């Protein structure tokens, strides 16, 4: 014999997922709010060591200068003339961010000065040069 479902039986078998969706949305909002957005340079450089090196916390804009003279911002190699527009764009996204230049130990000093000049022309005066802490 085939069994037929009545309306009374169907009503009792529903699962209410509304509380679960509320929890998922609350967790999503929590993770979005607590995430710090850091713009990585995209390459690893061999930084010089310094005894007075300090760790700088916060959301910062990273610029890397490799030993061969390449400049990297936001995981892309750019020309020195493109530093200013890129920094201006990133400053608009993160007005409180400082710029940290990760210059390779053997990178040209003249290029470092040009990059610092472009960052200052973009309106940021809070510039740091990254170094390894000496033991």
Short mmCIF file of C-alpha atoms in Angstrom, two decimals:
data_model
loop_
_atom_site.label_atom_id
_atom_site.label_comp_id
_atom_site.label_asym_id
_atom_site.label_seq_id
_atom_site.Cartn_x
_atom_site.Cartn_y
_atom_site.Cartn_z
CA UNK A 1 0.00 0.00 0.00
CA UNK A 2 1.21 3.40 -0.88
CA UNK A 3 1.35 5.86 1.91
CA UNK A 4 0.16 9.39 1.24
CA UNK A 5 1.56 12.43 2.99
CA UNK A 6 -0.88 14.76 4.53
CA UNK A 7 -0.32 18.44 5.11
CA UNK A 8 0.13 17.89 8.84
CA UNK A 9 3.08 15.49 8.35
CA UNK A 10 4.89 17.77 5.86
CA UNK A 11 4.83 20.76 8.22
CA UNK A 12 6.71 18.96 10.97
CA UNK A 13 9.67 17.91 8.77
CA UNK A 14 10.93 21.38 7.75
CA UNK A 15 14.29 22.57 9.07
CA UNK A 16 14.53 26.23 9.90
CA UNK A 17 17.94 27.49 8.73
CA UNK A 18 17.37 31.17 9.54
CA UNK A 19 19.44 31.12 12.79
CA UNK A 20 22.33 29.42 10.97
CA UNK A 21 22.30 32.08 8.23
CA UNK A 22 22.31 34.81 10.88
CA UNK A 23 25.41 33.30 12.48
CA UNK A 24 27.17 32.98 9.12
CA UNK A 25 26.49 36.63 8.25
CA UNK A 26 27.65 37.81 11.70
CA UNK A 27 30.88 35.82 11.31
CA UNK A 28 31.41 37.26 7.82
CA UNK A 29 31.01 40.81 9.12
CA UNK A 30 33.39 40.04 12.01
CA UNK A 31 36.13 38.77 9.69
CA UNK A 32 35.75 41.69 7.29
CA UNK A 33 35.99 44.25 10.11
CA UNK A 34 38.98 42.63 11.85
CA UNK A 35 41.05 42.03 8.72
CA UNK A 36 43.93 44.43 8.25
CA UNK A 37 44.63 45.26 4.66
CA UNK A 38 48.33 45.33 3.82
CA UNK A 39 49.53 45.92 0.29
CA UNK A 40 52.46 43.58 -0.23
CA UNK A 41 55.33 44.49 -2.50
CA UNK A 42 55.39 41.05 -4.14
CA UNK A 43 59.09 40.15 -3.89
CA UNK A 44 61.53 39.24 -1.17
CA UNK A 45 64.65 41.34 -0.76
CA UNK A 46 67.80 40.90 1.29
CA UNK A 47 67.46 43.79 3.71
CA UNK A 48 70.48 45.25 5.52
CA UNK A 49 70.71 44.74 9.27
CA UNK A 50 70.57 47.54 11.83
CA UNK A 51 70.87 47.49 15.59
CA UNK A 52 68.16 50.14 15.98
CA UNK A 53 65.59 48.43 13.72
CA UNK A 54 62.03 48.52 15.09
CA UNK A 55 58.90 46.68 14.03
CA UNK A 56 56.23 48.98 12.62
CA UNK A 57 52.66 47.79 13.12
CA UNK A 58 49.62 48.86 11.18
CA UNK A 59 48.40 48.91 7.63
CA UNK A 60 51.32 50.04 5.51
CA UNK A 61 52.15 50.43 1.83
CA UNK A 62 55.21 48.38 0.90
CA UNK A 63 57.61 49.30 -1.90
CA UNK A 64 60.45 46.89 -2.74
CA UNK A 65 63.67 47.74 -4.56
CA UNK A 66 65.65 44.73 -5.77
CA UNK A 67 69.42 44.60 -6.22
CA UNK A 68 69.02 44.75 -10.03
CA UNK A 69 67.09 48.04 -9.80
CA UNK A 70 63.54 46.67 -10.20
CA UNK A 71 60.83 48.46 -8.20
CA UNK A 72 57.87 46.37 -7.01
CA UNK A 73 54.56 47.66 -5.66
CA UNK A 74 51.42 45.59 -5.17
CA UNK A 75 53.02 42.44 -6.68
CA UNK A 76 53.96 44.21 -9.93
CA UNK A 77 57.24 45.48 -11.29
CA UNK A 78 56.95 49.18 -12.16
CA UNK A 79 59.10 52.00 -13.47
CA UNK A 80 60.29 54.79 -11.15
CA UNK A 81 57.94 57.20 -12.98
CA UNK A 82 54.95 55.01 -11.99
CA UNK A 83 55.74 55.11 -8.26
CA UNK A 84 53.88 58.38 -7.63
CA UNK A 85 50.55 57.40 -9.29
CA UNK A 86 50.58 53.99 -7.60
CA UNK A 87 51.26 55.51 -4.18
CA UNK A 88 48.53 58.13 -4.72
CA UNK A 89 46.05 55.37 -5.59
CA UNK A 90 47.02 53.31 -2.54
CA UNK A 91 46.90 56.39 -0.31
CA UNK A 92 43.31 57.00 -1.45
CA UNK A 93 42.47 53.44 -0.35
CA UNK A 94 44.39 53.74 2.94
CA UNK A 95 44.80 57.41 4.00
CA UNK A 96 46.44 56.54 7.34
CA UNK A 97 49.01 54.16 5.85
CA UNK A 98 52.72 54.84 5.96
CA UNK A 99 55.13 53.82 3.21
CA UNK A 100 57.84 51.29 4.01
CA UNK A 101 60.58 50.92 1.41
CA UNK A 102 62.19 47.48 1.40
CA UNK A 103 65.46 48.25 -0.36
CA UNK A 104 67.83 45.37 -1.05
CA UNK A 105 71.20 45.64 0.65
CA UNK A 106 72.88 45.94 -2.77
CA UNK A 107 70.30 48.14 -4.52
CA UNK A 108 71.43 51.46 -6.00
CA UNK A 109 71.20 54.28 -3.45
CA UNK A 110 70.30 56.77 -6.17
CA UNK A 111 67.21 54.72 -7.02
CA UNK A 112 66.21 54.66 -3.35
CA UNK A 113 66.39 58.47 -3.25
CA UNK A 114 64.29 58.73 -6.44
CA UNK A 115 61.64 56.40 -4.99
CA UNK A 116 61.54 58.39 -1.74
CA UNK A 117 61.15 61.60 -3.75
CA UNK A 118 58.22 60.14 -5.71
CA UNK A 119 56.55 59.00 -2.47
CA UNK A 120 56.89 62.51 -1.00
CA UNK A 121 55.49 64.03 -4.21
CA UNK A 122 52.49 61.70 -3.76
CA UNK A 123 51.81 63.45 -0.45
CA UNK A 124 53.18 60.96 2.07
CA UNK A 125 55.84 62.15 4.50
CA UNK A 126 55.75 59.11 6.79
CA UNK A 127 58.39 57.01 5.01
CA UNK A 128 60.49 54.26 6.58
CA UNK A 129 63.28 52.10 5.22
CA UNK A 130 63.02 48.46 6.18
CA UNK A 131 65.94 46.71 7.90
CA UNK A 132 66.58 43.41 9.68
CA UNK A 133 67.13 43.59 13.42
CA UNK A 134 70.78 42.85 14.21
CA UNK A 135 71.45 40.33 16.97
#
